[in-house]
Amino acid sequence: MTALASRPGPAGTRILGLGSFQPETIVSNDDLAQTMDTSDQWIRERVGIVNRRFAKPDEKLVDMAIEAGAKAIADAGLSPTDIDAVLVATCTMPSMIPNAAAQVAHRLGVTSAPAFDLNAACAGFCYGLGTASDLVRAGSARYVLVIGAEKLTDWVDPTDRSTAIIFADGAGAAVVGPSEETGIGPVAWGSAGDLADMIQVADRNSFVFQEGQSVFRWATTQIAPIALRAVELAGIELSDVDVFVPHQANLRIIELIAKRLRAKGAREDLVIARDIVDSGNTSSASIPLALDHMRAAGEVKSGDVALLVGFGAGLSYAGQVVRLP
Amino acid sequence: MSNEDIQKGLAEIVEEVAGVEAADVTADKSFVDDLDIDSLSMVEIAVQAEDKFGVKIPDDELANLKTVGDAVQYIASNA
């Protein structure tokens, strides 16, 4: 029988660079209280958000993805021609056809590269990171650009106070490439399609809806075990983790998951991402946005061990341990 | 477990989750109107009560538990 060749891949992978982009327009709780029945105090208590960014009508998801992607490539010390695959995690493209990734690749100058979108909603970035890492390890690509980009304001009813106060716009990106040592641990991922109705856009003319209490219960009870599984797969102890970056869904969810991790041995000085306070919930963009903001603020440093975990519509979830670039 | 024990255990949970004095968590109190507990804290209380009393409190049942007494009764008859 004729043997088929396979391509050799590197022993490990790591994140080489990060980048992010947010629209200029800052929307405060007081701004929202002018158009709907809500208040600064109510929003702070329920979801912990103070400000968020909304894209302008002519500011497209693809534009935001490109901005974040270009910064990540530069941060990695690479040029667009070095990138050989582009993956955009998103659940808010205005059209199903064409996808975002091919346009992003083209406009960045990443010519002829394989480019595809991945929809795992708020778990999208961690799904994408795991996929990118495996593409590199398998020898299918050397440098993969992974972008989480969302324009949730296209899919949110601006008069619905249960969602309009939460969701926002933005993009975050990472370049994944080869490494002698493992810088991206194995992904702990999965889905719960039996709970698909919990977060949904019923049809293309409707808006995103979520069963707040049920999602809250799921996230605060089922996600800490996924994070712990990611730590186990990485072969480290929870006390080795320096930074915890969960999807920025709701500050109360973040604090409750962090509390569960502390009860399981996470350090008291564990740095916890709370980027939601000034960015809102940006779905697949929230984790790379938080990482980039925390780095800029000096809250994390190169070499830190970060535990990432994304979770959301699907339902879907994914987490992994990474070493920060 | 007596209703009194359930109420005492529930009061401890409410105090931890919502910062309400356990002594104020009496049978006639409404979670929302009297104790100022929001819908997400109710979920937290339900999750902890499930662990403590070995009972299932689904979200649609949770909506029916208006007062502390309702919750005690539910736990007593489902545990």
mmCIF file of C-alpha atoms in Angstrom:
data_model
loop_
_atom_site.group_PDB
_atom_site.id
_atom_site.type_symbol
_atom_site.label_atom_id
_atom_site.label_comp_id
_atom_site.label_asym_id
_atom_site.label_seq_id
_atom_site.Cartn_x
_atom_site.Cartn_y
_atom_site.Cartn_z
ATOM 1 C CA MET A 1 0.000 0.000 0.000
ATOM 2 C CA THR A 2 1.275 3.466 -0.848
ATOM 3 C CA ALA A 3 2.110 5.391 2.298
ATOM 4 C CA LEU A 4 0.823 8.947 2.630
ATOM 5 C CA ALA A 5 3.153 11.579 3.992
ATOM 6 C CA SER A 6 2.390 13.701 7.033
ATOM 7 C CA ARG A 7 3.980 16.990 7.915
ATOM 8 C CA PRO A 8 6.108 17.172 11.036
ATOM 9 C CA GLY A 9 5.051 19.752 13.589
ATOM 10 C CA PRO A 10 6.868 21.381 16.506
ATOM 11 C CA ALA A 11 6.929 19.927 20.002
ATOM 12 C CA GLY A 12 4.938 22.790 21.445
ATOM 13 C CA THR A 13 3.121 26.020 20.714
ATOM 14 C CA ARG A 14 2.781 29.355 22.401
ATOM 15 C CA ILE A 15 1.107 32.734 22.108
ATOM 16 C CA LEU A 16 3.617 35.028 20.395
ATOM 17 C CA GLY A 17 1.660 38.257 20.413
ATOM 18 C CA LEU A 18 -1.590 39.884 21.497
ATOM 19 C CA GLY A 19 -3.647 42.783 20.178
ATOM 20 C CA SER A 20 -7.050 44.324 20.714
ATOM 21 C CA PHE A 21 -9.396 46.971 19.430
ATOM 22 C CA GLN A 22 -12.400 48.740 20.890
ATOM 23 C CA PRO A 23 -14.651 51.300 19.226
ATOM 24 C CA GLU A 24 -14.189 54.884 20.440
ATOM 25 C CA THR A 25 -17.729 55.411 21.684
ATOM 26 C CA ILE A 26 -17.945 54.871 25.445
ATOM 27 C CA VAL A 27 -21.459 54.237 26.770
ATOM 28 C CA SER A 28 -21.994 54.628 30.519
ATOM 29 C CA ASN A 29 -24.785 53.188 32.653
ATOM 30 C CA ASP A 30 -26.220 56.682 32.991
ATOM 31 C CA ASP A 31 -26.308 56.971 29.194
ATOM 32 C CA LEU A 32 -28.374 53.767 29.029
ATOM 33 C CA ALA A 33 -30.641 54.907 31.876
ATOM 34 C CA GLN A 34 -31.748 57.798 29.681
ATOM 35 C CA THR A 35 -33.320 55.456 27.123
ATOM 36 C CA MET A 36 -34.576 52.565 29.251
ATOM 37 C CA ASP A 37 -35.831 51.762 32.717
ATOM 38 C CA THR A 38 -32.554 51.014 34.492
ATOM 39 C CA SER A 39 -29.987 52.748 36.690
ATOM 40 C CA ASP A 40 -26.266 52.867 37.325
ATOM 41 C CA GLN A 41 -26.742 51.136 40.677
ATOM 42 C CA TRP A 42 -28.956 48.378 39.237
ATOM 43 C CA ILE A 43 -26.469 47.563 36.476
ATOM 44 C CA ARG A 44 -23.445 47.647 38.802
ATOM 45 C CA GLU A 45 -25.151 45.305 41.271
ATOM 46 C CA ARG A 46 -26.457 42.814 38.716
ATOM 47 C CA VAL A 47 -23.616 42.596 36.202
ATOM 48 C CA GLY A 48 -20.774 44.813 37.465
ATOM 49 C CA ILE A 49 -20.472 46.865 34.292
ATOM 50 C CA VAL A 50 -19.753 50.601 34.489
ATOM 51 C CA ASN A 51 -18.883 51.437 30.876
ATOM 52 C CA ARG A 52 -18.893 49.606 27.567
ATOM 53 C CA ARG A 53 -17.986 50.399 23.955
ATOM 54 C CA PHE A 54 -20.477 50.507 21.083
ATOM 55 C CA ALA A 55 -19.369 50.471 17.456
ATOM 56 C CA LYS A 56 -20.757 53.086 15.111
ATOM 57 C CA PRO A 57 -23.133 51.895 12.347
ATOM 58 C CA ASP A 58 -20.349 52.040 9.737
ATOM 59 C CA GLU A 59 -17.827 50.321 12.019
ATOM 60 C CA LYS A 60 -17.994 46.698 10.906
ATOM 61 C CA LEU A 61 -17.061 43.507 12.730
ATOM 62 C CA VAL A 62 -14.450 42.799 10.055
ATOM 63 C CA ASP A 63 -12.892 46.265 10.570
ATOM 64 C CA MET A 64 -12.509 45.662 14.291
ATOM 65 C CA ALA A 65 -11.058 42.187 13.689
ATOM 66 C CA ILE A 66 -8.472 43.636 11.308
ATOM 67 C CA GLU A 67 -7.382 46.309 13.802
ATOM 68 C CA ALA A 68 -6.897 43.736 16.574
ATOM 69 C CA GLY A 69 -5.230 41.243 14.241
ATOM 70 C CA ALA A 70 -2.719 43.755 12.860
ATOM 71 C CA LYS A 71 -1.673 44.701 16.396
ATOM 72 C CA ALA A 72 -1.216 41.051 17.404
ATOM 73 C CA ILE A 73 0.958 40.350 14.343
ATOM 74 C CA ALA A 74 3.130 43.392 15.096
ATOM 75 C CA ASP A 75 3.306 42.426 18.778
ATOM 76 C CA ALA A 76 4.579 38.994 17.759
ATOM 77 C CA GLY A 77 7.358 40.669 15.752
ATOM 78 C CA LEU A 78 5.985 39.172 12.546
ATOM 79 C CA SER A 79 4.631 40.560 9.307
ATOM 80 C CA PRO A 80 1.318 39.560 7.684
ATOM 81 C CA THR A 81 3.149 37.462 5.111
ATOM 82 C CA ASP A 82 4.411 35.213 7.924
ATOM 83 C CA ILE A 83 0.855 34.249 8.898
ATOM 84 C CA ASP A 84 -0.386 31.094 7.247
ATOM 85 C CA ALA A 85 -3.885 30.665 8.679
ATOM 86 C CA VAL A 86 -6.523 33.067 9.956
ATOM 87 C CA LEU A 87 -9.302 31.985 12.321
ATOM 88 C CA VAL A 88 -12.041 34.364 13.398
ATOM 89 C CA ALA A 89 -14.167 33.312 16.356
ATOM 90 C CA THR A 90 -17.457 35.165 16.121
ATOM 91 C CA CYS A 91 -21.201 34.695 16.536
ATOM 92 C CA THR A 92 -22.373 38.092 15.303
ATOM 93 C CA MET A 93 -21.488 38.329 11.622
ATOM 94 C CA PRO A 94 -24.220 40.354 9.909
ATOM 95 C CA SER A 95 -24.390 37.796 7.096
ATOM 96 C CA MET A 96 -23.729 34.070 7.089
ATOM 97 C CA ILE A 97 -22.065 34.334 3.680
ATOM 98 C CA PRO A 98 -19.285 35.282 3.221
ATOM 99 C CA ASN A 99 -17.370 34.587 6.418
ATOM 100 C CA ALA A 100 -15.251 37.194 8.206
ATOM 101 C CA ALA A 101 -11.886 35.433 8.149
ATOM 102 C CA ALA A 102 -11.218 35.522 4.407
ATOM 103 C CA GLN A 103 -11.826 39.279 4.233
ATOM 104 C CA VAL A 104 -9.736 39.835 7.351
ATOM 105 C CA ALA A 105 -6.867 37.800 5.871
ATOM 106 C CA HIS A 106 -7.042 39.611 2.545
ATOM 107 C CA ARG A 107 -7.168 43.096 3.997
ATOM 108 C CA LEU A 108 -4.326 42.336 6.421
ATOM 109 C CA GLY A 109 -2.154 41.212 3.526
ATOM 110 C CA VAL A 110 -2.186 37.564 4.552
ATOM 111 C CA THR A 111 -2.515 36.333 0.996
ATOM 112 C CA SER A 112 -4.151 33.054 -0.011
ATOM 113 C CA ALA A 113 -4.127 31.757 3.557
ATOM 114 C CA PRO A 114 -6.695 29.284 4.809
ATOM 115 C CA ALA A 115 -9.243 31.417 6.642
ATOM 116 C CA PHE A 116 -12.379 30.348 8.462
ATOM 117 C CA ASP A 117 -14.845 31.468 11.105
ATOM 118 C CA LEU A 118 -15.606 29.464 14.196
ATOM 119 C CA ASN A 119 -18.832 29.899 16.142
ATOM 120 C CA ALA A 120 -18.644 28.790 19.734
ATOM 121 C CA ALA A 121 -20.130 32.079 20.973
ATOM 122 C CA CYS A 122 -18.505 33.300 24.184
ATOM 123 C CA ALA A 123 -16.290 30.187 24.278
ATOM 124 C CA GLY A 124 -15.050 31.042 20.766
ATOM 125 C CA PHE A 125 -11.635 32.428 21.623
ATOM 126 C CA CYS A 126 -10.634 29.414 23.715
ATOM 127 C CA TYR A 127 -12.008 27.070 21.031
ATOM 128 C CA GLY A 128 -9.995 29.032 18.464
ATOM 129 C CA LEU A 129 -6.835 29.015 20.535
ATOM 130 C CA GLY A 130 -7.073 25.256 21.007
ATOM 131 C CA THR A 131 -7.707 24.739 17.296
ATOM 132 C CA ALA A 132 -4.835 27.051 16.296
ATOM 133 C CA SER A 133 -2.445 25.316 18.656
ATOM 134 C CA ASP A 134 -3.371 21.950 17.173
ATOM 135 C CA LEU A 135 -2.981 23.274 13.595
ATOM 136 C CA VAL A 136 0.555 24.338 14.429
ATOM 137 C CA ARG A 137 1.426 21.133 16.268
ATOM 138 C CA ALA A 138 0.121 19.072 13.365
ATOM 139 C CA GLY A 139 2.257 20.992 10.893
ATOM 140 C CA SER A 140 -0.781 22.367 9.044
ATOM 141 C CA ALA A 141 0.305 25.946 9.700
ATOM 142 C CA ARG A 142 3.301 27.619 11.288
ATOM 143 C CA TYR A 143 1.785 30.899 12.476
ATOM 144 C CA VAL A 144 -1.966 31.164 13.060
ATOM 145 C CA LEU A 145 -3.796 34.424 13.728
ATOM 146 C CA VAL A 146 -6.741 33.829 16.078
ATOM 147 C CA ILE A 147 -9.217 36.677 16.467
ATOM 148 C CA GLY A 148 -12.304 36.990 18.621
ATOM 149 C CA ALA A 149 -14.485 39.745 17.161
ATOM 150 C CA GLU A 150 -18.070 40.717 17.909
ATOM 151 C CA LYS A 151 -20.502 43.441 17.078
ATOM 152 C CA LEU A 152 -23.184 42.391 19.541
ATOM 153 C CA THR A 153 -25.032 45.691 19.226
ATOM 154 C CA ASP A 154 -26.246 44.455 15.810
ATOM 155 C CA TRP A 155 -28.059 41.608 17.583
ATOM 156 C CA VAL A 156 -29.290 43.249 20.767
ATOM 157 C CA ASP A 157 -32.638 45.000 21.189
ATOM 158 C CA PRO A 158 -31.542 48.461 22.381
ATOM 159 C CA THR A 159 -34.743 48.757 24.432
ATOM 160 C CA ASP A 160 -34.351 45.392 26.226
ATOM 161 C CA ARG A 161 -32.803 46.200 29.581
ATOM 162 C CA SER A 162 -31.982 42.560 30.298
ATOM 163 C CA THR A 163 -29.492 42.401 27.407
ATOM 164 C CA ALA A 164 -28.740 45.935 26.175
ATOM 165 C CA ILE A 165 -26.896 46.769 29.388
ATOM 166 C CA ILE A 166 -24.645 43.708 29.124
ATOM 167 C CA PHE A 167 -23.438 43.233 25.567
ATOM 168 C CA ALA A 168 -20.870 45.355 23.745
ATOM 169 C CA ASP A 169 -18.516 45.470 20.775
ATOM 170 C CA GLY A 170 -14.806 44.835 20.288
ATOM 171 C CA ALA A 171 -12.077 42.484 19.079
ATOM 172 C CA GLY A 172 -9.045 40.759 20.525
ATOM 173 C CA ALA A 173 -6.390 38.656 18.822
ATOM 174 C CA ALA A 174 -3.450 36.362 19.406
ATOM 175 C CA VAL A 175 -0.744 34.921 17.154
ATOM 176 C CA VAL A 176 -0.010 31.261 17.844
ATOM 177 C CA GLY A 177 3.260 29.760 16.680
ATOM 178 C CA PRO A 178 5.775 26.976 17.312
ATOM 179 C CA SER A 179 7.728 26.658 20.535
ATOM 180 C CA GLU A 180 10.235 24.227 21.983
ATOM 181 C CA GLU A 181 8.344 24.260 25.265
ATOM 182 C CA THR A 182 4.593 24.030 25.702
ATOM 183 C CA GLY A 183 3.112 27.505 26.079
ATOM 184 C CA ILE A 184 -0.483 26.506 25.354
ATOM 185 C CA GLY A 185 -1.758 23.607 27.415
ATOM 186 C CA PRO A 186 -4.282 21.035 26.181
ATOM 187 C CA VAL A 187 -7.800 22.389 25.817
ATOM 188 C CA ALA A 188 -10.573 21.191 28.146
ATOM 189 C CA TRP A 189 -13.695 21.678 26.084
ATOM 190 C CA GLY A 190 -17.195 20.505 25.471
ATOM 191 C CA SER A 191 -20.802 21.424 24.869
ATOM 192 C CA ALA A 192 -24.291 21.008 26.321
ATOM 193 C CA GLY A 193 -26.656 21.140 23.374
ATOM 194 C CA ASP A 194 -29.542 20.025 25.552
ATOM 195 C CA LEU A 195 -29.441 23.555 26.967
ATOM 196 C CA ALA A 196 -29.325 25.258 23.537
ATOM 197 C CA ASP A 197 -32.473 27.316 24.214
ATOM 198 C CA MET A 198 -30.883 29.068 27.183
ATOM 199 C CA ILE A 199 -29.095 31.644 25.015
ATOM 200 C CA GLN A 200 -30.357 32.173 21.495
ATOM 201 C CA VAL A 201 -31.276 34.413 18.610
ATOM 202 C CA ALA A 202 -34.496 32.679 17.561
ATOM 203 C CA ASP A 203 -34.377 33.789 13.903
ATOM 204 C CA ARG A 204 -32.439 36.267 11.821
ATOM 205 C CA ASN A 205 -34.943 39.053 12.478
ATOM 206 C CA SER A 206 -34.882 38.726 16.227
ATOM 207 C CA PHE A 207 -32.508 39.648 19.022
ATOM 208 C CA VAL A 208 -30.352 37.732 21.451
ATOM 209 C CA PHE A 209 -32.275 36.340 24.394
ATOM 210 C CA GLN A 210 -30.973 34.595 27.470
ATOM 211 C CA GLU A 211 -32.568 32.954 30.473
ATOM 212 C CA GLY A 212 -30.587 34.970 32.978
ATOM 213 C CA GLN A 213 -31.119 32.861 36.065
ATOM 214 C CA SER A 214 -30.468 29.545 34.306
ATOM 215 C CA VAL A 215 -27.329 30.822 32.602
ATOM 216 C CA PHE A 216 -26.114 32.224 35.916
ATOM 217 C CA ARG A 217 -26.664 28.880 37.634
ATOM 218 C CA TRP A 218 -24.918 26.970 34.854
ATOM 219 C CA ALA A 219 -21.935 29.312 34.715
ATOM 220 C CA THR A 220 -21.429 29.509 38.475
ATOM 221 C CA THR A 221 -21.630 25.748 39.013
ATOM 222 C CA GLN A 222 -20.336 24.089 35.818
ATOM 223 C CA ILE A 223 -17.412 26.280 34.703
ATOM 224 C CA ALA A 224 -15.048 26.018 37.673
ATOM 225 C CA PRO A 225 -14.737 22.238 37.057
ATOM 226 C CA ILE A 226 -13.772 22.954 33.418
ATOM 227 C CA ALA A 227 -11.099 25.381 34.599
ATOM 228 C CA LEU A 228 -9.806 22.768 37.038
ATOM 229 C CA ARG A 229 -9.731 20.187 34.243
ATOM 230 C CA ALA A 230 -7.616 22.539 32.099
ATOM 231 C CA VAL A 231 -5.159 22.898 34.966
ATOM 232 C CA GLU A 232 -5.016 19.126 35.361
ATOM 233 C CA LEU A 233 -4.435 18.626 31.613
ATOM 234 C CA ALA A 234 -1.580 21.150 31.738
ATOM 235 C CA GLY A 235 0.077 19.028 34.411
ATOM 236 C CA ILE A 236 0.374 21.845 36.931
ATOM 237 C CA GLU A 237 -1.166 22.703 40.294
ATOM 238 C CA LEU A 238 -3.871 25.347 40.667
ATOM 239 C CA SER A 239 -1.451 27.227 42.923
ATOM 240 C CA ASP A 240 0.895 27.584 39.929
ATOM 241 C CA VAL A 241 -1.660 29.779 38.159
ATOM 242 C CA ASP A 242 -0.820 33.496 38.304
ATOM 243 C CA VAL A 243 -3.734 34.927 36.350
ATOM 244 C CA PHE A 244 -7.359 33.838 35.888
ATOM 245 C CA VAL A 245 -9.101 35.136 32.771
ATOM 246 C CA PRO A 246 -12.657 33.846 32.461
ATOM 247 C CA HIS A 247 -15.018 35.048 29.758
ATOM 248 C CA GLN A 248 -16.221 38.462 30.890
ATOM 249 C CA ALA A 249 -19.897 37.533 31.152
ATOM 250 C CA ASN A 250 -20.951 39.113 34.418
ATOM 251 C CA LEU A 251 -18.788 40.263 37.334
ATOM 252 C CA ARG A 252 -20.798 38.191 39.797
ATOM 253 C CA ILE A 253 -20.192 35.046 37.749
ATOM 254 C CA ILE A 254 -16.482 35.875 37.604
ATOM 255 C CA GLU A 255 -16.262 36.395 41.378
ATOM 256 C CA LEU A 256 -18.178 33.183 42.140
ATOM 257 C CA ILE A 257 -15.990 31.067 39.842
ATOM 258 C CA ALA A 258 -12.885 32.672 41.382
ATOM 259 C CA LYS A 259 -14.233 31.852 44.850
ATOM 260 C CA ARG A 260 -14.623 28.202 43.842
ATOM 261 C CA LEU A 261 -11.055 28.157 42.511
ATOM 262 C CA ARG A 262 -9.753 29.653 45.778
ATOM 263 C CA ALA A 263 -11.600 26.940 47.691
ATOM 264 C CA LYS A 264 -9.716 24.413 45.532
ATOM 265 C CA GLY A 265 -6.268 25.866 46.185
ATOM 266 C CA ALA A 266 -5.841 28.925 43.959
ATOM 267 C CA ARG A 267 -3.516 31.509 45.483
ATOM 268 C CA GLU A 268 -4.853 34.494 47.403
ATOM 269 C CA ASP A 269 -2.789 36.770 45.143
ATOM 270 C CA LEU A 270 -4.284 35.235 41.987
ATOM 271 C CA VAL A 271 -4.858 38.074 39.514
ATOM 272 C CA ILE A 272 -8.453 37.998 38.267
ATOM 273 C CA ALA A 273 -9.575 39.638 35.033
ATOM 274 C CA ARG A 274 -12.355 42.144 35.646
ATOM 275 C CA ASP A 275 -12.225 43.848 32.264
ATOM 276 C CA ILE A 276 -16.021 43.605 32.050
ATOM 277 C CA VAL A 277 -16.245 46.688 34.289
ATOM 278 C CA ASP A 278 -15.139 48.981 31.460
ATOM 279 C CA SER A 279 -15.635 46.778 28.389
ATOM 280 C CA GLY A 280 -18.966 45.022 28.970
ATOM 281 C CA ASN A 281 -19.582 41.504 27.677
ATOM 282 C CA THR A 282 -17.970 41.203 24.238
ATOM 283 C CA SER A 283 -18.469 37.439 23.830
ATOM 284 C CA SER A 284 -15.557 35.831 21.944
ATOM 285 C CA ALA A 285 -13.512 39.060 22.176
ATOM 286 C CA SER A 286 -13.624 39.334 25.954
ATOM 287 C CA ILE A 287 -10.696 37.089 26.899
ATOM 288 C CA PRO A 288 -8.064 38.538 24.508
ATOM 289 C CA LEU A 289 -9.366 42.062 25.256
ATOM 290 C CA ALA A 290 -8.915 41.436 28.966
ATOM 291 C CA LEU A 291 -5.433 39.974 28.469
ATOM 292 C CA ASP A 292 -4.299 42.915 26.350
ATOM 293 C CA HIS A 293 -5.736 45.480 28.775
ATOM 294 C CA MET A 294 -4.212 43.771 31.815
ATOM 295 C CA ARG A 295 -0.823 43.690 30.113
ATOM 296 C CA ALA A 296 -1.057 47.396 29.224
ATOM 297 C CA ALA A 297 -2.009 48.190 32.832
ATOM 298 C CA GLY A 298 0.971 46.196 34.173
ATOM 299 C CA GLU A 299 -1.298 43.746 36.020
ATOM 300 C CA VAL A 300 0.298 40.770 34.253
ATOM 301 C CA LYS A 301 3.750 40.169 32.842
ATOM 302 C CA SER A 302 5.462 38.057 30.231
ATOM 303 C CA GLY A 303 5.881 34.475 31.410
ATOM 304 C CA ASP A 304 2.882 34.524 33.756
ATOM 305 C CA VAL A 305 0.794 31.355 33.814
ATOM 306 C CA ALA A 306 -2.772 32.260 32.831
ATOM 307 C CA LEU A 307 -5.867 30.094 33.106
ATOM 308 C CA LEU A 308 -8.402 30.966 30.398
ATOM 309 C CA VAL A 309 -11.970 29.702 30.298
ATOM 310 C CA GLY A 310 -14.731 30.651 27.884
ATOM 311 C CA PHE A 311 -18.389 29.641 28.159
ATOM 312 C CA GLY A 312 -21.643 30.644 26.544
ATOM 313 C CA ALA A 313 -24.280 29.959 23.916
ATOM 314 C CA GLY A 314 -24.465 26.439 22.524
ATOM 315 C CA LEU A 315 -24.043 25.889 25.323
ATOM 316 C CA SER A 316 -20.317 25.523 24.793
ATOM 317 C CA TYR A 317 -17.232 25.831 26.940
ATOM 318 C CA ALA A 318 -13.449 25.602 26.644
ATOM 319 C CA GLY A 319 -10.458 26.373 28.796
ATOM 320 C CA GLN A 320 -6.698 26.071 28.731
ATOM 321 C CA VAL A 321 -3.586 27.150 30.579
ATOM 322 C CA VAL A 322 -1.222 29.416 28.651
ATOM 323 C CA ARG A 323 2.042 31.188 29.303
ATOM 324 C CA LEU A 324 1.689 34.882 28.516
ATOM 325 C CA PRO A 325 3.926 36.354 25.790
ATOM 326 C CA MET B 1 -34.698 17.429 59.750
ATOM 327 C CA SER B 2 -37.285 19.685 61.391
ATOM 328 C CA ASN B 3 -38.633 22.806 59.724
ATOM 329 C CA GLU B 4 -36.839 24.788 62.414
ATOM 330 C CA ASP B 5 -33.496 23.239 61.467
ATOM 331 C CA ILE B 6 -34.165 23.878 57.789
ATOM 332 C CA GLN B 7 -34.985 27.521 58.457
ATOM 333 C CA LYS B 8 -31.834 27.915 60.555
ATOM 334 C CA GLY B 9 -29.687 26.374 57.824
ATOM 335 C CA LEU B 10 -31.372 28.455 55.151
ATOM 336 C CA ALA B 11 -30.848 31.621 57.191
ATOM 337 C CA GLU B 12 -27.118 30.902 57.345
ATOM 338 C CA ILE B 13 -27.019 30.569 53.552
ATOM 339 C CA VAL B 14 -28.986 33.791 53.055
ATOM 340 C CA GLU B 15 -26.633 35.608 55.403
ATOM 341 C CA GLU B 16 -23.562 34.360 53.545
ATOM 342 C CA VAL B 17 -24.915 35.070 50.068
ATOM 343 C CA ALA B 18 -26.774 38.333 50.592
ATOM 344 C CA GLY B 19 -25.363 39.764 53.812
ATOM 345 C CA VAL B 20 -28.765 39.705 55.524
ATOM 346 C CA GLU B 21 -28.599 39.022 59.304
ATOM 347 C CA ALA B 22 -29.635 35.400 59.856
ATOM 348 C CA ALA B 23 -31.974 36.512 62.649
ATOM 349 C CA ASP B 24 -33.967 38.551 60.112
ATOM 350 C CA VAL B 25 -34.599 35.507 57.925
ATOM 351 C CA THR B 26 -37.965 34.507 59.365
ATOM 352 C CA ALA B 27 -40.762 32.461 57.772
ATOM 353 C CA ASP B 28 -43.034 35.373 56.851
ATOM 354 C CA LYS B 29 -40.338 37.395 55.077
ATOM 355 C CA SER B 30 -40.443 37.812 51.314
ATOM 356 C CA PHE B 31 -37.015 37.269 49.745
ATOM 357 C CA VAL B 32 -37.466 40.086 47.237
ATOM 358 C CA ASP B 33 -39.639 42.637 49.034
ATOM 359 C CA ASP B 34 -38.447 42.279 52.633
ATOM 360 C CA LEU B 35 -34.893 40.963 52.378
ATOM 361 C CA ASP B 36 -33.997 42.819 49.141
ATOM 362 C CA ILE B 37 -32.521 39.708 47.513
ATOM 363 C CA ASP B 38 -32.204 39.856 43.718
ATOM 364 C CA SER B 39 -32.850 37.065 41.220
ATOM 365 C CA LEU B 40 -29.185 36.088 40.866
ATOM 366 C CA SER B 41 -28.670 35.872 44.628
ATOM 367 C CA MET B 42 -31.758 33.640 44.728
ATOM 368 C CA VAL B 43 -29.946 31.275 42.359
ATOM 369 C CA GLU B 44 -26.889 31.287 44.625
ATOM 370 C CA ILE B 45 -29.073 30.535 47.616
ATOM 371 C CA ALA B 46 -30.790 27.705 45.719
ATOM 372 C CA VAL B 47 -27.455 26.176 44.669
ATOM 373 C CA GLN B 48 -26.160 26.229 48.243
ATOM 374 C CA ALA B 49 -29.471 24.922 49.605
ATOM 375 C CA GLU B 50 -29.312 22.031 47.133
ATOM 376 C CA ASP B 51 -25.905 21.039 48.513
ATOM 377 C CA LYS B 52 -26.856 21.511 52.132
ATOM 378 C CA PHE B 53 -30.255 19.790 52.119
ATOM 379 C CA GLY B 54 -29.830 17.282 49.289
ATOM 380 C CA VAL B 55 -32.777 18.688 47.332
ATOM 381 C CA LYS B 56 -33.281 19.854 43.725
ATOM 382 C CA ILE B 57 -34.591 23.398 43.288
ATOM 383 C CA PRO B 58 -35.009 24.016 39.527
ATOM 384 C CA ASP B 59 -35.329 27.614 38.315
ATOM 385 C CA ASP B 60 -39.054 27.286 37.583
ATOM 386 C CA GLU B 61 -39.675 26.064 41.150
ATOM 387 C CA LEU B 62 -37.454 28.816 42.500
ATOM 388 C CA ALA B 63 -39.804 31.410 41.022
ATOM 389 C CA ASN B 64 -42.610 30.076 43.259
ATOM 390 C CA LEU B 65 -40.646 30.416 46.485
ATOM 391 C CA LYS B 66 -41.702 33.925 47.465
ATOM 392 C CA THR B 67 -41.164 33.755 51.209
ATOM 393 C CA VAL B 68 -38.668 32.072 53.506
ATOM 394 C CA GLY B 69 -41.571 29.899 54.714
ATOM 395 C CA ASP B 70 -42.269 28.773 51.112
ATOM 396 C CA ALA B 71 -38.634 27.708 50.757
ATOM 397 C CA VAL B 72 -38.633 25.840 54.071
ATOM 398 C CA GLN B 73 -41.817 23.998 53.089
ATOM 399 C CA TYR B 74 -40.418 23.111 49.662
ATOM 400 C CA ILE B 75 -37.185 21.776 51.129
ATOM 401 C CA ALA B 76 -39.022 19.833 53.863
ATOM 402 C CA SER B 77 -41.282 18.079 51.360
ATOM 403 C CA ASN B 78 -38.616 17.425 48.687
ATOM 404 C CA ALA B 79 -35.466 16.573 50.646
#
